[in-house]
CSV table of C-alpha atoms in Angstrom, one decimal:
chain,number,residue,atom,x,y,z
A,1308,UNK,CA,64.0,65.0,99.7
A,1309,UNK,CA,64.9,61.7,98.3
A,1310,UNK,CA,66.9,59.4,100.6
A,1311,UNK,CA,69.3,56.6,99.7
A,1312,UNK,CA,71.4,54.6,102.2
A,1313,UNK,CA,72.9,52.1,99.7
A,1314,UNK,CA,76.1,54.1,99.8
A,1315,UNK,CA,76.6,53.3,103.5
A,1316,UNK,CA,77.1,49.6,102.8
A,1317,UNK,CA,79.4,50.5,99.9
A,1318,UNK,CA,81.5,52.7,102.2
A,1319,UNK,CA,81.8,49.9,104.8
A,1320,UNK,CA,82.8,47.4,102.2
A,1321,UNK,CA,85.5,49.7,100.7
A,1322,UNK,CA,86.8,51.4,103.8
A,1323,UNK,CA,90.2,49.7,103.7
A,1324,UNK,CA,90.7,50.4,100.0
A,1325,UNK,CA,89.8,54.1,100.6
A,1326,UNK,CA,92.3,54.4,103.4
A,1327,UNK,CA,95.1,52.8,101.3
A,1328,UNK,CA,94.3,55.4,98.5
A,1329,UNK,CA,94.4,58.2,101.1
A,1330,UNK,CA,97.8,57.0,102.2
A,1331,UNK,CA,99.0,57.1,98.6
A,1332,UNK,CA,97.7,60.7,98.3
A,1333,UNK,CA,99.3,61.7,101.6
A,1334,UNK,CA,102.6,60.2,100.5
A,1335,UNK,CA,103.1,62.8,97.8
A,1336,UNK,CA,105.2,65.7,99.3
A,1337,UNK,CA,103.3,68.5,97.6
A,1338,UNK,CA,104.8,71.4,99.5
A,1339,UNK,CA,103.9,74.5,97.4
A,1340,UNK,CA,106.2,76.8,99.4
A,1341,UNK,CA,109.4,75.0,98.4
A,1342,UNK,CA,110.5,75.1,94.8
A,1343,UNK,CA,112.3,71.8,94.9
A,1344,UNK,CA,108.9,70.2,95.3
A,1345,UNK,CA,107.6,71.5,92.0
A,1346,UNK,CA,107.6,68.0,90.4
A,1347,UNK,CA,105.6,66.8,93.4
A,1348,UNK,CA,102.9,69.4,92.7
A,1349,UNK,CA,102.4,68.1,89.3
A,1350,UNK,CA,102.4,64.5,90.7
A,1351,UNK,CA,99.7,65.4,93.2
A,1352,UNK,CA,97.6,67.2,90.5
A,1353,UNK,CA,97.8,64.2,88.2
A,1354,UNK,CA,97.0,61.8,91.1
A,1355,UNK,CA,93.9,63.8,91.9
A,1356,UNK,CA,92.8,63.9,88.3
A,1357,UNK,CA,93.1,60.2,88.0
A,1358,UNK,CA,91.2,59.7,91.2
A,1359,UNK,CA,88.3,61.7,89.7
A,1360,UNK,CA,88.4,59.7,86.4
A,1361,UNK,CA,88.3,56.4,88.3
A,1362,UNK,CA,85.1,57.2,90.1
A,1363,UNK,CA,83.2,58.4,86.9
A,1364,UNK,CA,83.8,62.2,87.0
A,1365,UNK,CA,83.8,63.6,83.4
A,1366,UNK,CA,85.7,66.3,81.6
A,1367,UNK,CA,88.6,65.9,84.0
A,1368,UNK,CA,91.6,68.2,83.2
A,1369,UNK,CA,94.8,69.3,84.7
A,1370,UNK,CA,94.9,72.9,83.8
A,1371,UNK,CA,98.3,74.8,83.8
A,1372,UNK,CA,98.6,78.1,85.5
A,1373,UNK,CA,101.6,80.4,85.9
A,1374,UNK,CA,102.1,78.5,89.1
A,1375,UNK,CA,100.8,75.0,90.1
A,1376,UNK,CA,98.1,73.4,88.0
A,1377,UNK,CA,94.4,73.3,88.8
A,1378,UNK,CA,92.4,70.1,88.6
A,1379,UNK,CA,88.9,70.4,87.2
A,1380,UNK,CA,86.2,67.8,86.6
A,1381,UNK,CA,82.4,67.7,86.5
A,1382,UNK,CA,79.3,65.5,86.4
A,1383,UNK,CA,76.3,67.4,85.0
A,1384,UNK,CA,73.6,64.8,84.3
A,1385,UNK,CA,71.1,65.8,87.0
A,1386,UNK,CA,68.8,67.8,84.7
A,1387,UNK,CA,66.9,70.5,86.4
A,1388,UNK,CA,68.8,70.0,89.7
A,1389,UNK,CA,71.2,72.5,91.5
A,1390,UNK,CA,74.8,72.6,90.6
A,1391,UNK,CA,77.4,72.6,93.4
A,1392,UNK,CA,81.1,73.6,93.0
A,1393,UNK,CA,83.4,71.7,95.3
A,1394,UNK,CA,86.7,73.3,96.2
A,1395,UNK,CA,89.8,72.0,97.9
A,1396,UNK,CA,93.6,72.1,97.7
A,1397,UNK,CA,96.2,69.4,97.2
A,1398,UNK,CA,99.2,71.4,98.4
A,1399,UNK,CA,100.5,71.2,102.0
A,1400,UNK,CA,102.6,73.1,104.4
A,1401,UNK,CA,106.4,72.5,104.9
A,1402,UNK,CA,107.2,70.0,107.6
A,1403,UNK,CA,109.7,71.9,109.7
A,1404,UNK,CA,110.9,71.2,112.4
A,1405,UNK,CA,111.3,67.7,111.1
A,1406,UNK,CA,112.8,66.3,114.4
A,1407,UNK,CA,109.5,66.9,116.2
A,1408,UNK,CA,107.7,64.4,114.0
A,1409,UNK,CA,107.0,61.1,115.7
A,1410,UNK,CA,106.3,59.5,112.3
A,1411,UNK,CA,107.8,60.5,109.0
A,1412,UNK,CA,105.5,63.2,107.5
A,1413,UNK,CA,105.1,61.6,104.1
A,1414,UNK,CA,104.9,58.0,105.3
A,1415,UNK,CA,101.2,57.9,106.6
A,1416,UNK,CA,100.5,55.7,109.6
A,1417,UNK,CA,97.2,54.9,111.3
A,1418,UNK,CA,97.5,55.0,115.1
A,1419,UNK,CA,94.5,54.8,117.5
A,1420,UNK,CA,92.1,55.5,114.6
A,1421,UNK,CA,93.9,58.6,113.5
A,1422,UNK,CA,96.0,58.9,110.3
A,1423,UNK,CA,99.2,60.8,110.8
A,1424,UNK,CA,100.9,62.7,107.8
A,1425,UNK,CA,101.3,66.2,106.5
A,1426,UNK,CA,98.1,67.2,104.8
A,1427,UNK,CA,96.0,64.5,106.7
A,1428,UNK,CA,93.6,67.2,107.9
A,1429,UNK,CA,94.6,70.2,105.9
A,1430,UNK,CA,93.4,69.6,103.2
A,1431,UNK,CA,94.0,66.3,101.5
A,1432,UNK,CA,92.0,64.2,104.0
A,1433,UNK,CA,89.0,66.5,103.9
A,1434,UNK,CA,89.2,67.0,100.1
A,1435,UNK,CA,89.4,63.2,99.7
A,1436,UNK,CA,86.1,62.9,101.6
A,1437,UNK,CA,84.3,64.6,98.7
A,1438,UNK,CA,85.9,62.3,96.1
A,1439,UNK,CA,84.9,59.2,98.1
A,1440,UNK,CA,81.3,60.5,98.7
A,1441,UNK,CA,80.8,61.0,95.0
A,1442,UNK,CA,82.2,57.5,94.3
A,1443,UNK,CA,79.9,56.0,96.9
A,1444,UNK,CA,76.8,57.6,95.3
A,1445,UNK,CA,77.8,56.8,91.7
A,1446,UNK,CA,78.7,53.2,92.5
A,1447,UNK,CA,75.6,52.6,94.6
A,1448,UNK,CA,72.9,54.5,92.6
A,1449,UNK,CA,74.6,55.1,89.2
A,1450,UNK,CA,73.7,58.7,89.5
A,1451,UNK,CA,73.9,61.8,91.7
A,1452,UNK,CA,71.0,63.9,93.2
A,1453,UNK,CA,72.7,67.1,92.0
A,1454,UNK,CA,75.2,68.3,89.4
A,1455,UNK,CA,78.7,68.8,90.6
A,1456,UNK,CA,81.8,70.6,89.5
A,1457,UNK,CA,85.2,70.0,91.2
A,1458,UNK,CA,88.0,72.5,91.3
A,1459,UNK,CA,91.2,71.7,93.3
A,1460,UNK,CA,94.2,74.1,93.4
A,1461,UNK,CA,97.8,73.7,94.4
A,1462,UNK,CA,98.7,77.1,95.9
A,1463,UNK,CA,96.4,77.6,98.9
A,1464,UNK,CA,99.2,77.3,101.4
A,1465,UNK,CA,101.1,80.2,99.7
A,1466,UNK,CA,98.1,82.5,99.3
A,1467,UNK,CA,96.5,81.1,96.1
A,1468,UNK,CA,98.9,83.3,94.2
A,1469,UNK,CA,97.5,82.6,90.7
A,1470,UNK,CA,94.1,81.2,91.6
A,1471,UNK,CA,92.2,84.6,91.7
A,1472,UNK,CA,93.1,85.1,88.1
A,1473,UNK,CA,92.0,81.5,87.3
A,1474,UNK,CA,88.6,82.0,88.8
A,1475,UNK,CA,88.0,85.2,86.9
A,1476,UNK,CA,89.3,83.6,83.6
A,1477,UNK,CA,87.1,80.5,84.1
A,1478,UNK,CA,84.0,82.2,85.5
A,1479,UNK,CA,81.6,80.5,83.1
A,1480,UNK,CA,83.1,77.0,83.6
A,1481,UNK,CA,82.9,77.4,87.4
A,1482,UNK,CA,79.3,78.8,87.5
A,1483,UNK,CA,77.2,77.0,90.1
A,1484,UNK,CA,74.4,77.5,92.6
A,1485,UNK,CA,76.5,76.9,95.7
A,1486,UNK,CA,80.2,76.5,96.6
A,1487,UNK,CA,81.1,73.8,99.1
A,1488,UNK,CA,84.4,73.7,101.0
A,1489,UNK,CA,85.7,71.3,103.6
A,1490,UNK,CA,88.9,73.0,104.8
A,1491,UNK,CA,88.0,73.9,108.3
A,1492,UNK,CA,87.4,72.5,111.8
A,1493,UNK,CA,84.4,71.4,113.8
A,1494,UNK,CA,83.5,73.3,117.0
A,1495,UNK,CA,84.6,70.3,119.1
A,1496,UNK,CA,84.9,66.6,119.0
A,1497,UNK,CA,81.5,65.2,118.1
A,1498,UNK,CA,80.1,68.7,117.6
A,1499,UNK,CA,80.0,69.7,113.9
A,1500,UNK,CA,80.1,73.3,112.9
A,1501,UNK,CA,79.1,75.3,109.8
A,1502,UNK,CA,81.3,78.3,109.4
A,1503,UNK,CA,79.6,81.4,108.0
A,1504,UNK,CA,82.4,83.9,108.4
A,1505,UNK,CA,86.2,84.1,108.0
A,1506,UNK,CA,88.7,86.7,108.9
A,1507,UNK,CA,90.8,88.3,106.2
A,1508,UNK,CA,94.6,88.5,106.2
A,1509,UNK,CA,97.5,90.8,105.4
A,1510,UNK,CA,101.0,90.9,106.4
A,1511,UNK,CA,104.6,92.1,105.8
A,1512,UNK,CA,108.2,91.6,106.5
A,1513,UNK,CA,110.0,94.5,108.2
A,1514,UNK,CA,113.7,94.8,107.6
A,1515,UNK,CA,115.8,97.3,109.6
A,1516,UNK,CA,119.3,98.2,108.5
A,1517,UNK,CA,121.9,99.9,110.6
A,1518,UNK,CA,125.7,100.0,110.0
A,1519,UNK,CA,127.4,98.4,107.0
A,1520,UNK,CA,128.3,95.3,109.0
A,1521,UNK,CA,128.2,93.9,112.5
A,1522,UNK,CA,130.2,96.1,115.0
A,1523,UNK,CA,132.1,95.5,118.2
A,1524,UNK,CA,129.6,96.6,120.9
A,1525,UNK,CA,132.3,97.9,123.1
A,1526,UNK,CA,133.9,100.1,120.5
A,1527,UNK,CA,130.6,101.3,118.9
A,1528,UNK,CA,127.8,100.7,121.5
A,1529,UNK,CA,126.1,103.9,122.5
A,1530,UNK,CA,127.3,105.7,119.4
A,1531,UNK,CA,125.4,103.8,116.7
A,1532,UNK,CA,121.7,102.8,116.5
A,1533,UNK,CA,121.2,99.1,117.2
A,1534,UNK,CA,118.8,97.7,114.5
A,1535,UNK,CA,117.3,95.2,117.0
A,1536,UNK,CA,116.5,98.0,119.4
A,1537,UNK,CA,115.0,100.0,116.6
A,1538,UNK,CA,112.9,97.1,115.5
A,1539,UNK,CA,111.6,96.4,119.0
A,1540,UNK,CA,110.7,100.0,119.4
A,1541,UNK,CA,108.7,100.0,116.1
A,1542,UNK,CA,106.9,96.8,117.0
A,1543,UNK,CA,106.1,97.9,120.5
A,1544,UNK,CA,104.5,101.0,119.2
A,1545,UNK,CA,101.9,99.0,117.3
A,1546,UNK,CA,100.0,97.6,120.3
A,1547,UNK,CA,99.3,98.7,123.9
A,1548,UNK,CA,99.4,96.7,127.1
A,1549,UNK,CA,95.7,95.9,126.8
A,1550,UNK,CA,96.2,94.3,123.4
A,1551,UNK,CA,94.6,97.1,121.5
A,1552,UNK,CA,96.2,98.0,118.1
A,1553,UNK,CA,97.5,101.6,118.0
A,1554,UNK,CA,97.8,102.0,114.2
A,1555,UNK,CA,95.9,105.2,113.3
A,1556,UNK,CA,92.6,104.3,111.8
A,1557,UNK,CA,93.1,100.5,112.2
A,1558,UNK,CA,89.6,100.0,113.6
A,1559,UNK,CA,87.8,102.6,111.5
A,1560,UNK,CA,86.1,100.2,109.1
A,1561,UNK,CA,85.4,97.3,111.6
A,1562,UNK,CA,81.8,96.2,111.3
A,1563,UNK,CA,80.1,96.0,114.7
A,1564,UNK,CA,78.7,92.7,115.7
A,1565,UNK,CA,75.0,92.7,116.7
A,1566,UNK,CA,74.0,91.9,120.3
A,1567,UNK,CA,72.0,89.0,118.8
A,1568,UNK,CA,75.1,87.4,117.4
A,1569,UNK,CA,77.1,88.0,120.6
A,1570,UNK,CA,74.3,86.3,122.5
A,1571,UNK,CA,74.6,83.4,120.1
A,1572,UNK,CA,78.4,83.2,120.8
A,1573,UNK,CA,77.6,83.2,124.6
A,1574,UNK,CA,75.1,80.3,124.1
A,1575,UNK,CA,78.0,78.1,123.0
A,1576,UNK,CA,79.3,78.2,126.6
A,1577,UNK,CA,83.0,78.3,125.6
A,1578,UNK,CA,85.3,77.3,128.4
A,1579,UNK,CA,88.1,79.8,128.6
A,1580,UNK,CA,89.7,78.2,131.6
A,1581,UNK,CA,89.9,74.9,129.8
A,1582,UNK,CA,91.5,76.6,126.8
A,1583,UNK,CA,94.1,78.2,129.1
A,1584,UNK,CA,94.9,74.8,130.6
A,1585,UNK,CA,95.1,73.1,127.2
A,1586,UNK,CA,97.5,75.7,125.9
A,1587,UNK,CA,99.5,75.7,129.2
A,1588,UNK,CA,99.5,79.4,129.6
A,1589,UNK,CA,99.0,81.2,132.9
A,1590,UNK,CA,96.1,83.2,131.6
A,1591,UNK,CA,94.4,84.3,128.3
A,1592,UNK,CA,95.0,87.8,126.9
A,1593,UNK,CA,93.2,90.2,124.7
A,1594,UNK,CA,90.9,93.2,124.4
A,1595,UNK,CA,89.1,93.4,127.8
A,1596,UNK,CA,85.6,94.1,126.5
A,1597,UNK,CA,85.4,91.0,124.3
A,1598,UNK,CA,85.1,87.3,125.0
A,1599,UNK,CA,87.7,84.9,123.6
A,1600,UNK,CA,85.3,83.8,120.9
A,1601,UNK,CA,84.8,87.5,119.9
A,1602,UNK,CA,88.5,88.2,120.0
A,1603,UNK,CA,89.2,85.3,117.7
A,1604,UNK,CA,86.2,85.5,115.4
A,1605,UNK,CA,85.0,89.1,115.0
A,1606,UNK,CA,87.9,91.3,116.1
A,1607,UNK,CA,91.0,92.1,114.1
A,1608,UNK,CA,94.6,91.4,115.2
A,1609,UNK,CA,98.2,92.3,114.6
A,1610,UNK,CA,100.7,89.6,115.6
A,1611,UNK,CA,104.4,89.3,115.4
A,1612,UNK,CA,105.1,85.9,113.7
A,1613,UNK,CA,108.8,86.0,113.8
A,1614,UNK,CA,111.7,88.2,114.8
A,1615,UNK,CA,115.4,87.6,114.3
A,1616,UNK,CA,118.8,89.3,114.0
A,1617,UNK,CA,122.2,89.4,115.6
A,1618,UNK,CA,124.0,86.5,117.2
A,1619,UNK,CA,121.9,83.4,117.9
A,1620,UNK,CA,124.5,80.8,118.7
A,1621,UNK,CA,125.5,79.2,122.0
A,1622,UNK,CA,127.1,81.5,124.5
A,1623,UNK,CA,127.7,85.2,124.0
A,1624,UNK,CA,129.0,87.4,121.3
A,1625,UNK,CA,129.3,91.1,122.1
A,1626,UNK,CA,128.1,92.3,118.7
A,1627,UNK,CA,126.1,95.3,117.6
A,1628,UNK,CA,124.2,93.8,114.7
A,1629,UNK,CA,124.0,95.3,111.2
A,1630,UNK,CA,120.3,94.4,110.7
A,1631,UNK,CA,117.2,93.0,112.2
A,1632,UNK,CA,114.0,91.5,110.8
A,1633,UNK,CA,110.4,90.7,111.7
A,1634,UNK,CA,107.3,89.2,110.1
A,1635,UNK,CA,103.9,90.4,111.1
A,1636,UNK,CA,100.4,89.5,110.0
A,1637,UNK,CA,96.9,91.0,110.7
A,1638,UNK,CA,93.7,89.1,110.8
A,1639,UNK,CA,90.9,91.3,109.4
A,1640,UNK,CA,87.2,91.5,109.8
A,1641,UNK,CA,84.3,92.9,107.7
A,1642,UNK,CA,84.7,95.7,106.4
A,1643,UNK,CA,88.4,96.1,106.6
A,1644,UNK,CA,90.4,96.2,103.4
A,1645,UNK,CA,93.9,94.5,103.3
A,1646,UNK,CA,95.4,97.2,101.1
A,1647,UNK,CA,94.2,100.0,103.4
A,1648,UNK,CA,95.5,98.3,106.5
A,1649,UNK,CA,99.0,97.6,104.9
A,1650,UNK,CA,99.2,101.3,104.0
A,1651,UNK,CA,98.3,102.4,107.5
A,1652,UNK,CA,100.9,100.1,109.0
A,1653,UNK,CA,103.5,101.5,106.5
A,1654,UNK,CA,102.7,105.1,107.6
A,1655,UNK,CA,103.0,104.0,111.2
A,1656,UNK,CA,106.4,102.5,110.6
A,1657,UNK,CA,107.6,105.6,108.8
A,1658,UNK,CA,106.5,107.8,111.8
A,1659,UNK,CA,108.1,105.5,114.4
A,1660,UNK,CA,111.4,104.7,112.8
A,1661,UNK,CA,114.1,105.9,115.2
A,1662,UNK,CA,117.1,107.9,113.9
A,1663,UNK,CA,120.1,106.0,112.5
A,1664,UNK,CA,118.0,103.1,111.1
A,1665,UNK,CA,116.6,102.5,107.6
A,1666,UNK,CA,113.5,100.4,107.3
A,1667,UNK,CA,112.2,98.6,104.2
A,1668,UNK,CA,109.1,96.4,104.0
A,1669,UNK,CA,107.9,93.6,101.8
A,1670,UNK,CA,104.2,92.8,101.6
A,1671,UNK,CA,102.9,89.2,102.0
A,1672,UNK,CA,99.8,87.7,100.4
A,1673,UNK,CA,96.5,89.0,101.6
A,1674,UNK,CA,92.8,88.1,101.5
A,1675,UNK,CA,89.5,89.9,102.3
A,1676,UNK,CA,87.3,88.9,105.2
A,1677,UNK,CA,84.1,87.0,104.4
A,1678,UNK,CA,80.7,86.6,106.0
A,1679,UNK,CA,77.4,85.2,104.7
A,1680,UNK,CA,73.9,84.8,106.2
A,1681,UNK,CA,73.6,81.5,107.9
A,1682,UNK,CA,69.9,81.2,107.3
A,1683,UNK,CA,70.5,80.5,103.5
A,1684,UNK,CA,68.8,77.2,102.4
A,1685,UNK,CA,72.1,75.8,101.2
A,1686,UNK,CA,73.6,76.3,104.7
A,1687,UNK,CA,70.6,75.0,106.5
A,1688,UNK,CA,70.7,71.9,104.3
A,1689,UNK,CA,74.3,71.3,105.6
A,1690,UNK,CA,73.0,71.4,109.2
A,1691,UNK,CA,70.5,68.7,108.4
A,1692,UNK,CA,73.2,66.6,106.8
A,1693,UNK,CA,75.4,66.9,109.8
A,1694,UNK,CA,72.5,65.9,112.1
A,1695,UNK,CA,71.9,62.8,110.0
A,1696,UNK,CA,75.6,61.7,110.2
A,1697,UNK,CA,76.5,62.8,113.8
A,1698,UNK,CA,73.1,62.6,115.5
A,1699,UNK,CA,73.5,66.1,117.0
A,1700,UNK,CA,72.7,69.6,115.9
A,1701,UNK,CA,75.4,71.5,114.1
A,1702,UNK,CA,76.4,74.9,115.4
A,1703,UNK,CA,76.8,78.0,113.2
A,1704,UNK,CA,80.0,79.8,113.9
A,1705,UNK,CA,82.6,82.2,112.6
A,1706,UNK,CA,86.3,81.2,112.3
A,1707,UNK,CA,89.4,83.2,113.2
A,1708,UNK,CA,91.3,81.7,110.3
A,1709,UNK,CA,91.5,82.9,106.7
A,1710,UNK,CA,90.8,81.3,103.4
A,1711,UNK,CA,91.3,84.3,101.1
A,1712,UNK,CA,89.9,82.6,98.0
A,1713,UNK,CA,86.5,82.2,99.6
A,1714,UNK,CA,85.8,85.9,99.2
A,1715,UNK,CA,86.9,85.8,95.6
A,1716,UNK,CA,84.7,82.9,94.8
A,1717,UNK,CA,81.7,84.6,96.5
A,1718,UNK,CA,82.2,87.9,94.7
A,1719,UNK,CA,83.1,86.6,91.2
A,1720,UNK,CA,80.6,83.8,91.0
A,1721,UNK,CA,77.9,85.5,93.2
A,1722,UNK,CA,77.0,82.3,95.1
A,1723,UNK,CA,76.6,81.2,98.7
A,1724,UNK,CA,79.5,79.5,100.3
A,1725,UNK,CA,79.0,76.5,102.6
A,1726,UNK,CA,82.0,75.6,104.7
A,1727,UNK,CA,81.5,72.0,106.0
A,1728,UNK,CA,84.7,71.2,108.0
A,1729,UNK,CA,85.6,67.8,109.5
A,1730,UNK,CA,88.9,68.6,111.2
A,1731,UNK,CA,89.6,69.3,114.8
A,1732,UNK,CA,91.6,72.1,116.4
A,1733,UNK,CA,94.0,69.7,118.1
A,1734,UNK,CA,95.0,67.9,114.9
A,1735,UNK,CA,98.3,69.8,114.7
A,1736,UNK,CA,97.4,71.5,111.4
A,1737,UNK,CA,100.6,73.3,110.1
A,1738,UNK,CA,102.6,71.7,112.9
A,1739,UNK,CA,104.5,68.4,113.4
A,1740,UNK,CA,102.5,65.3,113.8
A,1741,UNK,CA,99.5,66.5,111.8
A,1742,UNK,CA,96.7,63.9,111.9
A,1743,UNK,CA,93.1,63.3,111.0
A,1744,UNK,CA,90.5,61.5,113.1
A,1745,UNK,CA,89.2,58.6,111.1
A,1746,UNK,CA,85.8,58.8,112.9
A,1747,UNK,CA,85.4,62.2,111.2
A,1748,UNK,CA,86.6,60.7,107.9
A,1749,UNK,CA,83.9,58.1,108.0
A,1750,UNK,CA,81.1,60.4,109.2
A,1751,UNK,CA,82.4,63.1,106.9
A,1752,UNK,CA,81.7,61.0,103.8
A,1753,UNK,CA,78.2,60.2,105.1
A,1754,UNK,CA,77.6,63.8,105.8
A,1755,UNK,CA,78.6,64.9,102.3
A,1756,UNK,CA,76.5,62.1,100.7
A,1757,UNK,CA,73.5,63.1,102.7
A,1758,UNK,CA,74.1,66.8,101.9
A,1759,UNK,CA,73.6,66.2,98.2
A,1760,UNK,CA,70.2,64.7,98.9
A,1761,UNK,CA,69.3,67.6,101.2
A,1762,UNK,CA,70.5,70.1,98.6
A,1763,UNK,CA,68.5,68.5,95.8
A,1764,UNK,CA,65.2,70.2,96.8
A,1765,UNK,CA,66.6,73.1,98.7
A,1766,UNK,CA,67.6,75.4,95.8
């Protein structure tokens, strides 16, 4: 392994400039879920492309898709060395509820060495780490220890609607030896983690229709099915009091976790009582034969994400509502298939719909679960890079979250995936007051720089 530390001085000398550039990036309201921000999506893509050009990345393009554009660039001058594909996303979540933000979501502020803004941690801040790492190496050494390709999308927060097709259409352009993603969290503050498994995802909206319009509950109550009661009855039938999902065949394809892996989880000494206190809940809940880490990493779920219908204003209105609605999602584990699970849920709904109600469903985006061997040389190289920057050993974990595109990348390109996250669980990702710890921003750039040297001779 060839080692260079010139870049560390460069990073120190340019830190203020880098933070100002990050603020510019975070100021762009690139909310992919809201159509009124379509111009901002193009603005964010163009900003990203220019940032790549400025540091010396070649063949930079903003490539149109049927949705938001994809930004591509490469640097392929390390003859005979491995090629890494770097993925990230420049789109962000909506900011609601706005009144809970202590600082404006698109006016970045640094407070107590944390930068506050929507997208600070997910994913602009972590994506920006990779751009600045490449800049530091190119500016300091004039070269890179490996070849790199960069591919940044603008639809991750809405399920990468058009990105699967993009990967398949550009398979040769994206060909590489390893995929590196920084869109995840560390195990704890000061304790880096390499994620080798993700849960998959599927979900749907359930709409229950009763009478043609809202009815007077005195005149019609007891004679007409109440859609809210019908919906609650359907939802309640999906899970028992122990947290076990009662959909027929839901667990049939769940891959068992080895005792060796369960022992590895136990070695992390996760503090369940501390989690309960931090979340301010009276106690944790879930399948009784599994630890919290197992419930959130290797077991599937079915959760109600929202339920609404009827009168919601102040006071009381004696109405029998015309309709009721719910949104549900499932986190899936190997070897569950999203299409199969959605079909099973649909059959369950059909069987449990009470008389006098009509139910329709609309499917949401989905993604398959992903797991890869954590002893792969590319993943072990990431562990050494973390140790260099943080001075401690990284842990190898699964994540309860979902990045659906990871499985597509791994399948289409047939390459290992290294998930090197620098976020923290308490950074309010997807919530008001999202922020990113600048200590991890600084160490993250050093980690990524060092990773390219570690990877140079590993593949």
